PDB file of C-alpha atoms in Angstrom:
ATOM      1  CA  UNK D  43     -18.647  24.608-104.867  1.00 47.00           C
ATOM      2  CA  UNK D  44     -20.867  25.059-102.073  1.00 43.00           C
ATOM      3  CA  UNK D  45     -19.140  27.976 -99.650  1.00 47.00           C
ATOM      4  CA  UNK D  46     -20.212  29.876-103.218  1.00 47.00           C
ATOM      5  CA  UNK D  47     -23.671  28.811-103.098  1.00 41.00           C
ATOM      6  CA  UNK D  48     -23.965  29.364 -98.981  1.00 45.00           C
ATOM      7  CA  UNK D  49     -22.446  32.640 -99.514  1.00 46.00           C
ATOM      8  CA  UNK D  50     -24.828  33.608-102.311  1.00 45.00           C
ATOM      9  CA  UNK D  51     -27.597  32.422-100.382  1.00 40.00           C
ATOM     10  CA  UNK D  52     -26.180  34.545 -97.278  1.00 46.00           C
ATOM     11  CA  UNK D  53     -26.036  37.339 -99.909  1.00 48.00           C
ATOM     12  CA  UNK D  54     -29.808  37.695-101.225  1.00 48.00           C
ATOM     13  CA  UNK D  55     -31.069  37.195 -97.916  1.00 45.00           C
ATOM     14  CA  UNK D  56     -29.106  40.129 -96.550  1.00 45.00           C
ATOM     15  CA  UNK D  57     -30.872  41.963 -99.725  1.00 44.00           C
ATOM     16  CA  UNK D  58     -33.500  40.430 -99.071  1.00 46.00           C
ATOM     17  CA  UNK D  59     -34.143  42.306 -95.818  1.00 45.00           C
ATOM     18  CA  UNK D  60     -32.469  45.522 -97.235  1.00 43.00           C
ATOM     19  CA  UNK D  61     -34.996  46.329 -99.756  1.00 46.00           C
ATOM     20  CA  UNK D  62     -38.317  45.647 -97.640  1.00 47.00           C
ATOM     21  CA  UNK D  63     -38.617  42.481 -99.370  1.00 46.00           C
ATOM     22  CA  UNK D  64     -41.194  39.523 -97.087  1.00 47.00           C
ATOM     23  CA  UNK D  65     -39.385  36.532 -98.854  1.00 47.00           C
ATOM     24  CA  UNK D  66     -38.403  33.837 -96.054  1.00 50.00           C
ATOM     25  CA  UNK D  67     -35.184  32.716 -95.938  1.00 46.00           C
ATOM     26  CA  UNK D  68     -34.126  29.650 -98.391  1.00 49.00           C
ATOM     27  CA  UNK D  69     -34.438  26.534 -96.603  1.00 46.00           C
ATOM     28  CA  UNK D  70     -30.823  25.914 -97.072  1.00 46.00           C
ATOM     29  CA  UNK D  71     -30.193  28.777 -94.207  1.00 43.00           C
ATOM     30  CA  UNK D  72     -33.394  27.383 -92.252  1.00 47.00           C
ATOM     31  CA  UNK D  73     -31.711  23.921 -91.661  1.00 47.00           C
ATOM     32  CA  UNK D  74     -28.797  25.049 -90.658  1.00 50.00           C
ATOM     33  CA  UNK D  75     -30.339  27.962 -87.862  1.00 48.00           C
ATOM     34  CA  UNK D  76     -31.819  25.003 -86.979  1.00 45.00           C
ATOM     35  CA  UNK D  77     -28.679  22.643 -86.618  1.00 52.00           C
ATOM     36  CA  UNK D  78     -26.843  25.492 -85.363  1.00 58.00           C
ATOM     37  CA  UNK D  79     -29.426  26.150 -82.590  1.00 61.00           C
ATOM     38  CA  UNK D  80     -29.484  22.090 -81.508  1.00 61.00           C
ATOM     39  CA  UNK D  81     -25.331  21.866 -81.348  1.00 54.00           C
ATOM     40  CA  UNK D  82     -25.514  24.999 -78.684  1.00 63.00           C
ATOM     41  CA  UNK D  83     -28.890  23.016 -76.078  1.00 61.00           C
ATOM     42  CA  UNK D  84     -26.406  20.202 -76.566  1.00 64.00           C
ATOM     43  CA  UNK D  85     -23.622  22.502 -75.518  1.00 63.00           C
ATOM     44  CA  UNK D  86     -25.717  24.291 -73.143  1.00 66.00           C
ATOM     45  CA  UNK D  87     -26.696  21.146 -71.404  1.00 60.00           C
ATOM     46  CA  UNK D  88     -23.481  19.393 -70.894  1.00 53.00           C
ATOM     47  CA  UNK D  89     -21.833  22.532 -68.991  1.00 55.00           C
ATOM     48  CA  UNK D  90     -25.472  22.488 -66.981  1.00 58.00           C
ATOM     49  CA  UNK D  91     -24.656  18.939 -66.285  1.00 53.00           C
ATOM     50  CA  UNK D  92     -20.694  19.497 -65.713  1.00 46.00           C
ATOM     51  CA  UNK D  93     -21.415  22.334 -63.392  1.00 46.00           C
ATOM     52  CA  UNK D  94     -23.726  20.439 -61.376  1.00 44.00           C
ATOM     53  CA  UNK D  95     -21.420  17.863 -61.110  1.00 37.00           C
ATOM     54  CA  UNK D  96     -17.746  19.954 -60.101  1.00 36.00           C
ATOM     55  CA  UNK D  97     -20.401  21.968 -57.480  1.00 32.00           C
ATOM     56  CA  UNK D  98     -20.835  19.580 -54.550  1.00 34.00           C
ATOM     57  CA  UNK D  99     -18.661  19.867 -51.815  1.00 34.00           C
ATOM     58  CA  UNK D 100     -17.753  16.037 -51.134  1.00 30.00           C
ATOM     59  CA  UNK D 101     -16.205  13.859 -53.814  1.00 33.00           C
ATOM     60  CA  UNK D 102     -17.087   9.948 -54.174  1.00 30.00           C
ATOM     61  CA  UNK D 103     -14.379   8.179 -53.566  1.00 33.00           C
ATOM     62  CA  UNK D 104     -14.669   4.448 -54.643  1.00 31.00           C
ATOM     63  CA  UNK D 105     -14.333   1.432 -52.246  1.00 35.00           C
ATOM     64  CA  UNK D 106     -13.691   3.866 -49.823  1.00 46.00           C
ATOM     65  CA  UNK D 107     -16.678   3.597 -47.639  1.00 60.00           C
ATOM     66  CA  UNK D 108     -15.683   4.313 -43.988  1.00 81.00           C
ATOM     67  CA  UNK D 109     -16.656   7.185 -41.623  1.00 93.00           C
ATOM     68  CA  UNK D 110     -14.787  10.242 -42.607  1.00 94.00           C
ATOM     69  CA  UNK D 111     -14.256  11.026 -39.384  1.00 93.00           C
ATOM     70  CA  UNK D 112     -12.219   7.216 -38.652  1.00 94.00           C
ATOM     71  CA  UNK D 113      -8.692   5.839 -37.612  1.00 94.00           C
ATOM     72  CA  UNK D 114     -10.545   3.818 -40.797  1.00 95.00           C
ATOM     73  CA  UNK D 115     -11.033   6.349 -42.774  1.00 95.00           C
ATOM     74  CA  UNK D 116      -7.894   7.955 -41.479  1.00 95.00           C
ATOM     75  CA  UNK D 117      -5.575   4.773 -42.628  1.00 95.00           C
ATOM     76  CA  UNK D 118      -7.335   5.140 -45.997  1.00 94.00           C
ATOM     77  CA  UNK D 119      -6.088   8.229 -46.987  1.00 94.00           C
ATOM     78  CA  UNK D 120      -2.097   8.432 -45.404  1.00 94.00           C
ATOM     79  CA  UNK D 121      -2.354   4.737 -48.229  1.00 93.00           C
ATOM     80  CA  UNK D 122      -2.630   6.994 -50.822  1.00 91.00           C
ATOM     81  CA  UNK D 123      -0.233   9.772 -49.876  1.00 89.00           C
ATOM     82  CA  UNK D 124       3.303   9.576 -51.175  1.00 84.00           C
ATOM     83  CA  UNK D 125       6.388  10.927 -49.486  1.00 79.00           C
ATOM     84  CA  UNK D 126       6.620  13.999 -52.247  1.00 77.00           C
ATOM     85  CA  UNK D 127       2.916  14.632 -51.149  1.00 86.00           C
ATOM     86  CA  UNK D 128       3.722  15.994 -47.558  1.00 84.00           C
ATOM     87  CA  UNK D 129       0.945  18.763 -48.200  1.00 86.00           C
ATOM     88  CA  UNK D 130      -1.443  16.019 -48.378  1.00 90.00           C
ATOM     89  CA  UNK D 131      -1.668  14.536 -45.437  1.00 92.00           C
ATOM     90  CA  UNK D 132      -3.325  16.333 -43.649  1.00 94.00           C
ATOM     91  CA  UNK D 133      -7.399  14.515 -43.894  1.00 96.00           C
ATOM     92  CA  UNK D 134      -8.230  16.611 -40.609  1.00 97.00           C
ATOM     93  CA  UNK D 135      -8.552  20.333 -39.483  1.00 97.00           C
ATOM     94  CA  UNK D 136      -9.520  22.471 -36.598  1.00 96.00           C
ATOM     95  CA  UNK D 137     -11.158  25.243 -36.442  1.00 97.00           C
ATOM     96  CA  UNK D 138     -11.201  27.261 -33.145  1.00 96.00           C
ATOM     97  CA  UNK D 139     -13.971  30.179 -32.355  1.00 97.00           C
ATOM     98  CA  UNK D 140     -12.430  32.559 -29.872  1.00 96.00           C
ATOM     99  CA  UNK D 141     -13.839  35.041 -27.398  1.00 94.00           C
ATOM    100  CA  UNK D 142     -13.588  36.292 -24.299  1.00 93.00           C
ATOM    101  CA  UNK D 143     -14.635  34.431 -21.128  1.00 90.00           C
ATOM    102  CA  UNK D 144     -14.434  36.818 -19.003  1.00 91.00           C
ATOM    103  CA  UNK D 145     -17.673  38.631 -20.801  1.00 93.00           C
ATOM    104  CA  UNK D 146     -21.158  37.130 -20.113  1.00 93.00           C
ATOM    105  CA  UNK D 147     -22.461  38.238 -23.021  1.00 95.00           C
ATOM    106  CA  UNK D 148     -19.630  37.359 -25.020  1.00 94.00           C
ATOM    107  CA  UNK D 149     -20.404  34.056 -23.961  1.00 93.00           C
ATOM    108  CA  UNK D 150     -23.582  33.702 -24.789  1.00 94.00           C
ATOM    109  CA  UNK D 151     -23.056  35.759 -28.956  1.00 96.00           C
ATOM    110  CA  UNK D 152     -20.237  32.575 -28.864  1.00 94.00           C
ATOM    111  CA  UNK D 153     -23.103  29.644 -27.803  1.00 93.00           C
ATOM    112  CA  UNK D 154     -25.556  31.512 -30.936  1.00 96.00           C
ATOM    113  CA  UNK D 155     -23.022  31.212 -33.212  1.00 97.00           C
ATOM    114  CA  UNK D 156     -22.152  27.706 -32.299  1.00 95.00           C
ATOM    115  CA  UNK D 157     -25.751  26.839 -33.062  1.00 95.00           C
ATOM    116  CA  UNK D 158     -26.090  28.845 -36.221  1.00 97.00           C
ATOM    117  CA  UNK D 159     -22.348  26.531 -37.517  1.00 97.00           C
ATOM    118  CA  UNK D 160     -24.669  23.076 -36.277  1.00 95.00           C
ATOM    119  CA  UNK D 161     -27.204  23.868 -37.857  1.00 96.00           C
ATOM    120  CA  UNK D 162     -25.818  24.955 -41.609  1.00 97.00           C
ATOM    121  CA  UNK D 163     -23.437  21.537 -41.140  1.00 96.00           C
ATOM    122  CA  UNK D 164     -26.107  19.447 -39.915  1.00 94.00           C
ATOM    123  CA  UNK D 165     -26.145  15.622 -41.273  1.00 93.00           C
ATOM    124  CA  UNK D 166     -22.721  16.290 -43.002  1.00 95.00           C
ATOM    125  CA  UNK D 167     -20.518  13.498 -41.737  1.00 95.00           C
ATOM    126  CA  UNK D 168     -17.535  15.304 -42.759  1.00 96.00           C
ATOM    127  CA  UNK D 169     -18.503  18.129 -39.523  1.00 95.00           C
ATOM    128  CA  UNK D 170     -18.217  17.839 -36.091  1.00 94.00           C
ATOM    129  CA  UNK D 171     -19.099  20.935 -34.042  1.00 93.00           C
ATOM    130  CA  UNK D 172     -17.591  19.977 -29.938  1.00 88.00           C
ATOM    131  CA  UNK D 173     -17.877  21.649 -26.554  1.00 76.00           C
ATOM    132  CA  UNK D 174     -16.758  24.849 -26.138  1.00 78.00           C
ATOM    133  CA  UNK D 175     -14.117  25.782 -22.954  1.00 83.00           C
ATOM    134  CA  UNK D 176     -14.586  28.327 -21.260  1.00 81.00           C
ATOM    135  CA  UNK D 177     -11.441  29.212 -20.130  1.00 84.00           C
ATOM    136  CA  UNK D 178      -7.699  29.754 -21.008  1.00 86.00           C
ATOM    137  CA  UNK D 179      -5.638  26.580 -21.965  1.00 87.00           C
ATOM    138  CA  UNK D 180      -1.749  26.262 -21.819  1.00 88.00           C
ATOM    139  CA  UNK D 181      -2.043  27.058 -26.319  1.00 91.00           C
ATOM    140  CA  UNK D 182      -4.888  29.526 -25.841  1.00 91.00           C
ATOM    141  CA  UNK D 183      -4.112  32.121 -23.417  1.00 90.00           C
ATOM    142  CA  UNK D 184      -6.476  35.077 -24.081  1.00 91.00           C
ATOM    143  CA  UNK D 185     -10.179  33.928 -23.544  1.00 92.00           C
ATOM    144  CA  UNK D 186     -12.053  30.274 -24.244  1.00 92.00           C
ATOM    145  CA  UNK D 187     -12.949  28.838 -27.352  1.00 93.00           C
ATOM    146  CA  UNK D 188     -14.819  25.940 -28.945  1.00 93.00           C
ATOM    147  CA  UNK D 189     -13.875  23.610 -31.607  1.00 93.00           C
ATOM    148  CA  UNK D 190     -15.494  23.021 -35.315  1.00 95.00           C
ATOM    149  CA  UNK D 191     -13.168  19.388 -36.945  1.00 96.00           C
ATOM    150  CA  UNK D 192     -13.487  19.049 -40.519  1.00 97.00           C
ATOM    151  CA  UNK D 193     -11.466  16.915 -43.036  1.00 97.00           C
ATOM    152  CA  UNK D 194      -9.911  17.949 -46.333  1.00 96.00           C
ATOM    153  CA  UNK D 195     -13.055  16.923 -48.506  1.00 95.00           C
ATOM    154  CA  UNK D 196     -14.535  20.242 -46.649  1.00 95.00           C
ATOM    155  CA  UNK D 197     -11.852  22.066 -46.484  1.00 96.00           C
ATOM    156  CA  UNK D 198     -12.630  25.149 -49.454  1.00 96.00           C
ATOM    157  CA  UNK D 199     -16.651  24.915 -48.186  1.00 97.00           C
ATOM    158  CA  UNK D 200     -15.740  25.406 -44.838  1.00 98.00           C
ATOM    159  CA  UNK D 201     -13.287  27.881 -45.096  1.00 97.00           C
ATOM    160  CA  UNK D 202     -14.977  30.484 -47.264  1.00 98.00           C
ATOM    161  CA  UNK D 203     -18.469  29.425 -45.020  1.00 98.00           C
ATOM    162  CA  UNK D 204     -16.490  31.023 -41.935  1.00 98.00           C
ATOM    163  CA  UNK D 205     -15.176  33.635 -44.434  1.00 97.00           C
ATOM    164  CA  UNK D 206     -18.439  34.694 -45.161  1.00 98.00           C
ATOM    165  CA  UNK D 207     -20.011  34.380 -41.862  1.00 98.00           C
ATOM    166  CA  UNK D 208     -17.957  35.176 -38.683  1.00 98.00           C
ATOM    167  CA  UNK D 209     -18.877  37.824 -36.516  1.00 97.00           C
ATOM    168  CA  UNK D 210     -16.090  40.675 -36.770  1.00 96.00           C
ATOM    169  CA  UNK D 211     -15.916  39.636 -32.944  1.00 96.00           C
ATOM    170  CA  UNK D 212     -14.660  36.723 -33.139  1.00 97.00           C
ATOM    171  CA  UNK D 213     -11.505  35.621 -34.172  1.00 98.00           C
ATOM    172  CA  UNK D 214     -11.146  32.172 -35.604  1.00 98.00           C
ATOM    173  CA  UNK D 215      -7.919  30.086 -35.631  1.00 98.00           C
ATOM    174  CA  UNK D 216      -7.339  27.364 -38.463  1.00 98.00           C
ATOM    175  CA  UNK D 217      -4.671  24.712 -38.252  1.00 97.00           C
ATOM    176  CA  UNK D 218      -4.247  21.221 -39.583  1.00 97.00           C
ATOM    177  CA  UNK D 219      -3.637  18.215 -37.205  1.00 96.00           C
ATOM    178  CA  UNK D 220      -1.141  15.943 -37.717  1.00 94.00           C
ATOM    179  CA  UNK D 221       2.915  14.931 -35.811  1.00 93.00           C
ATOM    180  CA  UNK D 222       4.230  17.900 -36.915  1.00 94.00           C
ATOM    181  CA  UNK D 223       2.742  19.945 -33.863  1.00 94.00           C
ATOM    182  CA  UNK D 224       4.585  23.239 -34.270  1.00 95.00           C
ATOM    183  CA  UNK D 225       4.591  23.403 -37.232  1.00 96.00           C
ATOM    184  CA  UNK D 226       0.576  22.770 -37.391  1.00 96.00           C
ATOM    185  CA  UNK D 227       0.329  25.157 -34.502  1.00 95.00           C
ATOM    186  CA  UNK D 228       2.365  27.676 -36.074  1.00 96.00           C
ATOM    187  CA  UNK D 229       4.111  28.004 -40.040  1.00 95.00           C
ATOM    188  CA  UNK D 230       0.986  26.236 -40.772  1.00 96.00           C
ATOM    189  CA  UNK D 231      -1.463  27.816 -39.676  1.00 97.00           C
ATOM    190  CA  UNK D 232      -3.606  30.705 -40.007  1.00 95.00           C
ATOM    191  CA  UNK D 233      -6.423  33.694 -38.342  1.00 98.00           C
ATOM    192  CA  UNK D 234      -9.508  34.848 -39.107  1.00 98.00           C
ATOM    193  CA  UNK D 235      -9.718  38.203 -37.882  1.00 97.00           C
ATOM    194  CA  UNK D 236      -6.616  38.950 -35.819  1.00 96.00           C
ATOM    195  CA  UNK D 237      -3.995  37.270 -34.311  1.00 96.00           C
ATOM    196  CA  UNK D 238      -4.369  35.561 -30.150  1.00 95.00           C
ATOM    197  CA  UNK D 239      -1.023  34.828 -28.625  1.00 91.00           C
ATOM    198  CA  UNK D 240      -1.123  31.203 -28.469  1.00 93.00           C
ATOM    199  CA  UNK D 241       1.713  28.566 -26.230  1.00 93.00           C
ATOM    200  CA  UNK D 242       3.648  26.531 -27.930  1.00 94.00           C
ATOM    201  CA  UNK D 243       5.805  24.840 -24.911  1.00 94.00           C
ATOM    202  CA  UNK D 244       2.894  22.070 -24.481  1.00 91.00           C
ATOM    203  CA  UNK D 245       3.302  21.197 -28.341  1.00 93.00           C
ATOM    204  CA  UNK D 246       6.739  21.454 -28.440  1.00 95.00           C
ATOM    205  CA  UNK D 247       6.821  18.536 -25.334  1.00 95.00           C
ATOM    206  CA  UNK D 248       4.254  16.664 -27.331  1.00 92.00           C
ATOM    207  CA  UNK D 249       6.947  16.816 -30.027  1.00 94.00           C
ATOM    208  CA  UNK D 250      10.166  15.820 -28.291  1.00 95.00           C
ATOM    209  CA  UNK D 251       7.627  12.382 -27.261  1.00 94.00           C
ATOM    210  CA  UNK D 252       6.831  11.312 -30.575  1.00 94.00           C
ATOM    211  CA  UNK D 253      10.194  11.921 -32.181  1.00 95.00           C
ATOM    212  CA  UNK D 254      11.881   9.706 -29.151  1.00 95.00           C
ATOM    213  CA  UNK D 255       8.617   7.055 -29.146  1.00 95.00           C
ATOM    214  CA  UNK D 256       6.820   7.360 -32.544  1.00 95.00           C
ATOM    215  CA  UNK D 257       3.178   6.108 -32.487  1.00 95.00           C
ATOM    216  CA  UNK D 258       1.339   5.640 -36.158  1.00 95.00           C
ATOM    217  CA  UNK D 259       0.558   8.899 -37.605  1.00 95.00           C
ATOM    218  CA  UNK D 260      -3.096   8.394 -37.581  1.00 95.00           C
ATOM    219  CA  UNK D 261      -2.992   7.400 -34.378  1.00 95.00           C
ATOM    220  CA  UNK D 262      -1.812  10.689 -34.025  1.00 94.00           C
ATOM    221  CA  UNK D 263      -4.712  12.506 -36.158  1.00 95.00           C
ATOM    222  CA  UNK D 264      -7.483  11.032 -34.333  1.00 94.00           C
ATOM    223  CA  UNK D 265      -5.796  11.747 -31.297  1.00 92.00           C
ATOM    224  CA  UNK D 266      -6.121  15.369 -32.547  1.00 91.00           C
ATOM    225  CA  UNK D 267      -9.754  15.053 -33.524  1.00 89.00           C
ATOM    226  CA  UNK D 268     -11.106  14.501 -30.612  1.00 84.00           C
ATOM    227  CA  UNK D 269     -12.473  16.997 -27.313  1.00 68.00           C
ATOM    228  CA  UNK D 270      -9.569  18.014 -25.446  1.00 60.00           C
ATOM    229  CA  UNK D 271     -11.062  18.590 -22.105  1.00 54.00           C
ATOM    230  CA  UNK D 272      -9.559  21.226 -19.503  1.00 48.00           C
ATOM    231  CA  UNK D 273     -10.505  21.161 -16.133  1.00 42.00           C
ATOM    232  CA  UNK D 274     -14.630  21.273 -15.725  1.00 37.00           C
ATOM    233  CA  UNK D 275     -15.830  24.606 -17.434  1.00 41.00           C
ATOM    234  CA  UNK D 276     -16.897  22.147 -20.362  1.00 39.00           C
ATOM    235  CA  UNK D 277     -20.415  22.447 -21.426  1.00 40.00           C
ATOM    236  CA  UNK D 278     -21.435  19.176 -22.192  1.00 38.00           C
ATOM    237  CA  UNK D 279     -23.341  18.007 -24.903  1.00 40.00           C
TER     238      UNK D 279
END
């Protein structure tokens, strides 16, 4: 019955509109429209709240208030990972920004980019911008680099930021940090820009030592996350 009344009302309203009638729409139609409008407003508000929530790069961890770059936080993370979730093991990543250590202009521009990264991520506890090495190393054989350390919680945001803000002249090498030294720096690593030659001998030796005298995974990760010093050609903060 109600369906028939609504159909008749809608038909009369349409006829009035085409006949040039200035009569107002029936009260039932107005109430239905208002109800529909309120529902749409509530729905829009819900999606706005949901969008603001999911847009945050850092998730809140109940009972996990350790500093993101700390052994305690790494241990908390590892305690939640099962053997079947090997892909979730890494907590830290390195992004190495490569530059031409023989070109003073490249060095200066790299320093400027480093300052840009520091300013962009200032105050974020999930990021550390380390000092840079103005020389080749056993792993990086083509020139100098500086490291950006970041955690799993910032993975997507940091990678997309580097993709869109990387100066074309600087290639960036990104890899996870774990006791899988060789895989982390080869099959699990990738480049933004052009790939460079890497030396794996030091990493292979480190992996052999780990297999012979295993250290706790959290200790290995923290050791990999610290600033690596090669010689004296490092600009200190």
